[in-house]
Coordinates of C-alpha atoms in Angstrom, one line a residue:
M1369 CA 100.3 93.9 100.8
A1370 CA 103.8 95.4 102.6
T1371 CA 107.0 95.1 100.0
I1372 CA 109.8 93.0 101.4
T1373 CA 111.6 96.0 102.7
E1374 CA 108.5 96.8 105.1
R1375 CA 108.8 93.6 106.1
I1376 CA 112.3 93.6 106.5
D1377 CA 112.3 96.8 108.1
N1378 CA 108.9 95.8 110.6
T1379 CA 110.8 92.6 111.5
T1380 CA 114.6 94.4 112.7
R1381 CA 112.9 97.1 114.2
I1382 CA 112.4 96.1 117.9
P1383 CA 109.3 97.3 119.3
A1384 CA 108.7 98.4 122.7
T1385 CA 106.5 95.2 123.3
H1386 CA 109.1 93.0 122.6
L1387 CA 112.2 94.9 124.8
V1388 CA 112.1 92.7 127.4
P1389 CA 114.1 89.7 128.3
A1390 CA 110.9 87.2 127.9
P1391 CA 109.0 89.1 125.2
P1392 CA 105.5 87.3 123.1
A1393 CA 105.9 85.9 120.4
P1394 CA 108.0 87.2 117.1
R1395 CA 106.4 88.2 114.0
S1396 CA 108.5 85.9 112.3
V1397 CA 110.1 82.1 112.3
K1398 CA 112.2 81.3 109.6
I1399 CA 112.6 77.1 109.7
E1400 CA 115.5 75.4 108.0
I1401 CA 113.6 73.2 105.4
S1402 CA 116.8 71.4 104.6
P1403 CA 120.4 72.0 105.7
R1404 CA 121.8 71.3 102.9
C1405 CA 123.4 73.9 100.5
N1406 CA 125.0 72.9 96.8
Y1407 CA 126.5 76.6 97.2
R1408 CA 130.2 76.8 99.6
C1409 CA 130.4 80.9 99.8
G1410 CA 133.2 81.4 101.3
F1411 CA 130.6 84.2 103.6
C1412 CA 128.9 81.7 104.6
A1413 CA 128.3 79.9 108.7
L1414 CA 127.7 76.8 106.9
R1415 CA 131.6 76.8 106.2
T1416 CA 131.9 76.4 109.7
R1417 CA 130.0 72.7 109.9
E1418 CA 132.7 69.8 109.2
K1419 CA 130.0 68.3 107.5
Q1420 CA 127.0 68.5 105.9
P1421 CA 124.1 67.4 107.6
K1422 CA 122.2 64.7 105.8
W1423 CA 118.6 64.8 106.9
D1424 CA 115.8 67.5 106.6
M1425 CA 113.1 68.6 108.9
D1426 CA 111.2 66.0 110.2
F1427 CA 107.7 66.8 108.3
A1428 CA 105.3 65.5 111.7
L1429 CA 107.4 68.1 113.7
F1430 CA 107.6 71.1 111.4
K1431 CA 103.6 70.5 111.5
R1432 CA 103.1 70.1 115.4
I1433 CA 105.4 73.4 116.0
T1434 CA 104.1 75.5 113.3
H1435 CA 100.8 75.0 114.7
E1436 CA 101.9 76.0 117.9
M1437 CA 104.2 79.0 116.2
R1438 CA 100.8 80.0 114.7
E1439 CA 98.7 79.7 117.7
A1440 CA 101.0 82.1 120.0
G1441 CA 100.5 84.8 116.9
V1442 CA 103.6 84.0 114.9
E1443 CA 102.2 86.1 111.2
E1444 CA 105.6 85.0 109.1
V1445 CA 107.0 82.0 108.6
G1446 CA 110.5 81.9 106.5
V1447 CA 110.6 77.9 104.6
F1448 CA 114.5 78.0 105.2
Y1449 CA 116.9 79.4 108.0
L1450 CA 120.8 78.5 106.6
G1451 CA 120.5 75.6 103.2
E1452 CA 119.0 76.0 100.2
S1453 CA 115.1 74.6 100.5
F1454 CA 115.2 73.3 97.2
M1455 CA 117.2 70.2 98.1
N1456 CA 114.6 69.1 99.4
P1457 CA 111.3 70.7 96.5
R1458 CA 109.0 67.9 97.8
L1459 CA 109.1 68.5 101.5
L1460 CA 109.4 72.6 100.8
V1461 CA 106.3 72.5 98.8
D1462 CA 104.3 70.0 101.5
C1463 CA 105.2 72.2 103.8
I1464 CA 104.7 75.5 102.3
A1465 CA 101.1 73.7 101.7
H1466 CA 100.5 72.9 105.5
L1467 CA 101.2 76.8 106.5
K1468 CA 98.8 77.9 103.9
R1469 CA 96.1 75.4 104.4
E1470 CA 96.3 74.3 107.8
V1471 CA 97.8 76.2 109.4
A1472 CA 96.4 79.8 108.0
M1473 CA 100.0 81.5 108.1
P1474 CA 99.2 85.1 106.5
Y1475 CA 102.6 84.9 105.1
V1476 CA 105.0 82.5 103.7
F1477 CA 108.4 83.4 102.4
L1478 CA 111.4 81.9 101.3
T1479 CA 115.3 82.6 100.1
S1480 CA 117.3 80.2 97.5
N1481 CA 120.2 80.8 95.3
A1482 CA 118.2 80.2 92.4
S1483 CA 120.0 77.2 91.1
M1484 CA 117.9 74.4 92.3
S1485 CA 114.4 76.3 91.5
F1486 CA 113.9 74.7 88.8
P1487 CA 110.6 75.7 87.1
E1488 CA 108.4 72.5 88.0
A1489 CA 109.5 73.0 91.3
V1490 CA 108.8 76.7 91.6
E1491 CA 106.0 76.5 89.8
E1492 CA 104.6 73.6 92.6
C1493 CA 105.4 76.2 95.6
M1494 CA 103.6 79.0 94.1
K1495 CA 100.3 76.4 93.2
A1496 CA 100.7 75.6 97.0
G1497 CA 100.5 79.4 98.1
L1498 CA 104.0 80.9 98.2
D1499 CA 103.3 84.4 99.2
S1500 CA 107.4 85.7 98.6
L1501 CA 110.1 84.1 96.9
K1502 CA 113.7 86.0 96.9
W1503 CA 117.1 85.8 95.2
S1504 CA 120.4 86.3 96.1
V1505 CA 122.3 87.4 93.6
N1506 CA 125.8 87.6 94.9
A1507 CA 128.6 87.3 92.1
A1508 CA 128.8 89.8 89.0
D1509 CA 130.0 87.1 86.5
E1510 CA 130.7 83.2 86.0
T1511 CA 134.8 83.8 87.2
Q1512 CA 133.6 85.4 90.5
F1513 CA 131.0 83.3 91.0
E1514 CA 133.3 80.0 90.9
K1515 CA 135.7 82.5 93.1
I1516 CA 133.3 83.5 95.6
M1517 CA 130.6 80.5 95.6
G1518 CA 133.2 77.8 95.4
V1519 CA 131.4 76.1 93.0
S1520 CA 130.9 75.4 88.7
G1521 CA 130.3 78.4 86.5
R1522 CA 127.1 76.6 85.3
L1523 CA 125.2 77.3 88.1
F1524 CA 125.6 80.8 87.7
H1525 CA 124.3 80.2 84.7
R1526 CA 121.3 78.1 85.8
A1527 CA 120.5 80.5 88.8
L1528 CA 119.4 83.2 86.1
D1529 CA 118.0 81.3 83.8
N1530 CA 115.7 79.8 86.8
I1531 CA 115.3 83.9 87.9
R1532 CA 113.8 84.3 84.5
E1533 CA 111.8 81.3 84.2
A1534 CA 109.9 81.7 88.1
W1535 CA 108.8 85.3 86.4
E1536 CA 107.8 84.1 83.1
T1537 CA 106.3 80.9 85.0
R1538 CA 103.7 83.6 87.4
E1539 CA 102.5 85.9 84.3
R1540 CA 101.7 82.7 82.7
E1541 CA 99.4 81.5 85.3
G1542 CA 98.6 84.8 87.8
Y1543 CA 100.2 83.2 90.8
A1544 CA 100.0 85.7 93.5
T1545 CA 103.8 85.0 94.7
A1546 CA 106.4 88.5 95.4
L1547 CA 109.4 87.7 93.0
Y1548 CA 112.3 89.8 94.9
A1549 CA 116.1 89.6 95.1
S1550 CA 118.6 91.0 97.3
S1551 CA 122.9 91.5 96.9
I1552 CA 125.3 92.0 98.9
R1553 CA 126.7 95.9 98.5
Y1554 CA 130.9 95.6 97.7
D1555 CA 132.1 99.1 96.2
G1556 CA 134.5 99.9 93.3
A1557 CA 134.6 98.2 89.8
Q1558 CA 133.3 95.0 92.1
Q1559 CA 129.6 97.0 92.5
S1560 CA 129.4 98.5 88.7
R1561 CA 129.9 94.5 87.7
M1562 CA 127.0 93.9 89.7
E1563 CA 124.8 96.5 89.2
Q1564 CA 125.1 95.9 85.0
L1565 CA 124.5 92.0 86.1
L1566 CA 121.5 93.0 88.1
G1567 CA 119.8 95.6 85.2
E1568 CA 120.5 93.2 82.7
R1569 CA 119.5 89.6 84.1
V1570 CA 117.5 90.3 87.3
L1571 CA 115.8 93.4 88.0
P1572 CA 113.8 92.7 84.5
W1573 CA 112.0 89.5 86.0
V1574 CA 112.0 90.7 90.3
D1575 CA 109.1 93.2 92.1
E1576 CA 112.0 94.4 93.8
H1577 CA 115.5 94.1 94.6
Y1578 CA 117.4 95.5 97.8
W1579 CA 120.7 95.8 99.1
L1580 CA 122.6 93.7 102.2
P1581 CA 126.0 94.0 103.9
L1582 CA 128.4 91.2 104.5
Y1583 CA 127.7 89.9 107.1
S1584 CA 130.0 88.3 109.3
M1585 CA 127.6 85.0 109.7
G1586 CA 128.3 84.7 113.2
A1587 CA 131.6 85.7 113.1
F1588 CA 132.4 83.3 111.2
A1589 CA 135.3 85.3 108.8
S1590 CA 137.2 82.8 106.3
Q1591 CA 141.0 83.4 104.9
R1592 CA 138.9 83.0 101.8
E1593 CA 137.0 86.8 103.1
K1594 CA 140.7 87.6 103.7
E1595 CA 141.9 86.7 100.4
L1596 CA 139.0 88.6 98.7
G1597 CA 139.0 91.5 100.5
Y1598 CA 135.8 91.7 101.3
R1599 CA 135.1 92.6 105.2
P1600 CA 132.3 91.4 107.2
T1601 CA 130.1 93.8 109.5
A1602 CA 129.8 92.9 113.1
G1603 CA 125.9 90.1 113.9
N1604 CA 123.2 91.4 111.2
Q1605 CA 122.2 95.2 111.3
G1606 CA 119.8 94.2 108.3
R1607 CA 119.2 96.0 104.9
L1608 CA 121.6 99.1 103.7
G1609 CA 119.2 102.0 103.8
A1610 CA 117.7 100.5 107.2
L1611 CA 120.8 99.2 109.0
R1612 CA 120.2 98.6 113.1
E1613 CA 122.6 98.9 116.3
P1614 CA 124.1 95.6 116.8
L1615 CA 122.8 96.1 120.7
P1616 CA 120.6 94.7 121.6
C1617 CA 120.2 92.3 118.3
W1618 CA 116.8 91.9 117.1
A1619 CA 117.5 88.7 116.0
A1620 CA 117.4 87.6 119.7
F1621 CA 114.0 89.4 119.9
T1622 CA 112.0 89.6 116.7
E1623 CA 112.8 86.8 114.9
G1624 CA 112.8 82.8 116.1
H1625 CA 115.4 80.7 113.9
V1626 CA 113.9 76.7 113.8
T1627 CA 117.5 74.3 112.4
A1628 CA 116.3 71.3 110.6
D1629 CA 116.7 69.2 113.8
G1630 CA 113.8 71.3 115.5
K1631 CA 117.0 73.6 117.5
L1632 CA 115.9 76.9 118.3
S1633 CA 118.5 79.3 118.1
A1634 CA 119.2 83.2 119.0
C1635 CA 121.1 83.8 115.6
C1636 CA 120.9 84.4 112.3
F1637 CA 124.0 83.0 111.1
D1638 CA 123.9 79.2 113.2
A1639 CA 125.4 76.6 112.1
T1640 CA 127.1 74.8 114.9
S1641 CA 124.4 75.4 117.3
H1642 CA 126.2 77.9 119.1
W1643 CA 123.4 79.9 119.9
T1644 CA 121.1 76.7 120.9
M1645 CA 118.5 78.2 123.7
G1646 CA 115.7 75.3 123.2
D1647 CA 114.9 71.8 121.7
L1648 CA 111.5 71.8 120.1
T1649 CA 111.8 68.0 120.4
R1650 CA 111.3 68.3 124.1
Q1651 CA 109.6 71.7 124.5
T1652 CA 107.1 74.0 122.6
F1653 CA 107.7 76.7 120.8
M1654 CA 106.6 79.1 123.6
Q1655 CA 108.7 77.1 126.4
A1656 CA 112.0 77.4 123.9
W1657 CA 111.2 81.1 122.9
N1658 CA 111.7 81.9 126.7
S1659 CA 113.8 79.3 127.9
G1660 CA 115.9 80.2 130.4
A1661 CA 119.3 80.2 128.4
F1662 CA 117.4 82.8 126.3
V1663 CA 116.1 84.7 128.6
A1664 CA 119.6 84.9 130.3
L1665 CA 120.8 86.2 126.9
R1666 CA 118.1 88.8 126.1
A1667 CA 118.7 91.0 129.8
A1668 CA 122.2 90.6 128.5
H1669 CA 122.0 92.0 125.2
L1670 CA 119.5 94.7 126.6
E1671 CA 122.3 95.8 129.7
R1672 CA 124.3 96.0 126.1
D1673 CA 127.1 93.6 127.4
V1674 CA 127.1 90.5 126.2
R1675 CA 130.5 89.2 127.6
G1676 CA 130.6 85.8 128.3
T1677 CA 127.6 84.5 126.2
P1678 CA 127.4 83.0 123.3
C1679 CA 127.1 86.5 121.4
E1680 CA 130.5 88.1 122.5
N1681 CA 133.1 87.3 119.4
C1682 CA 130.2 88.2 117.1
L1683 CA 129.9 92.1 117.7
A1684 CA 134.2 91.7 119.3
Y1685 CA 134.4 90.9 115.4
G1686 CA 136.9 93.3 113.3

């Protein structure tokens, strides 16, 4: 089985077949099981929402669109998008089970902040057939955690405990779920602290770890980011070690992004429906994937001129 970094690179590398305004179905789609999150990270697009949504993904809608995705050729589904999927663990487990048992989706993956991923819920995900579980670890200590994530430092310690217990559960019961972690690469003393934490509390409990740049999250640059001194990159250029050019942006060509209310977005970080390209409550997946709006946006990306499109500010950032 491919490693997580190999899968990421395969998604962020746009093949010739998809370098067209109306490409075939993407290999990968992320679906927002829950749009809510218990963190308030200063760098996250969720902070642009005036109010946290109260609704989660409708399971009937999830079942319909995932069948359509598989029939169209989608091979990987992430049971998350912007929110924290462990906010609704019962729905999360049901979605994983449906994908593996009813849809026969080859690869189902999940990213979590780990603070809500209690061992009982993680084990149910593993039982249901989750292929990959990745942890986001982006603070070196409790003080920094409270400053960046905007919540109590107790969650910092809980998340680290949950990461360890997930490994112990998998090893004890023999589940096949791969366990990974990623971290934002900062610089200087902060980077040294991160490396120490990872070496002591994370790397022993994962199969692979990789580094990410600090994304702009759709050009969202909060005052907090400026105060912290961490400068985001434009758009989503992938992981460090295999960064992609901003234009054309792979996210519009090789990966689908579905919000909890059924909107198909062109952007990895669309918390405000600014990049909505279709409505899956009214359209099939492929109708939305190659809607008029999406085709026009991709054409602009291929011309490397996104002025006047929803992507203009993202590329102009900084």
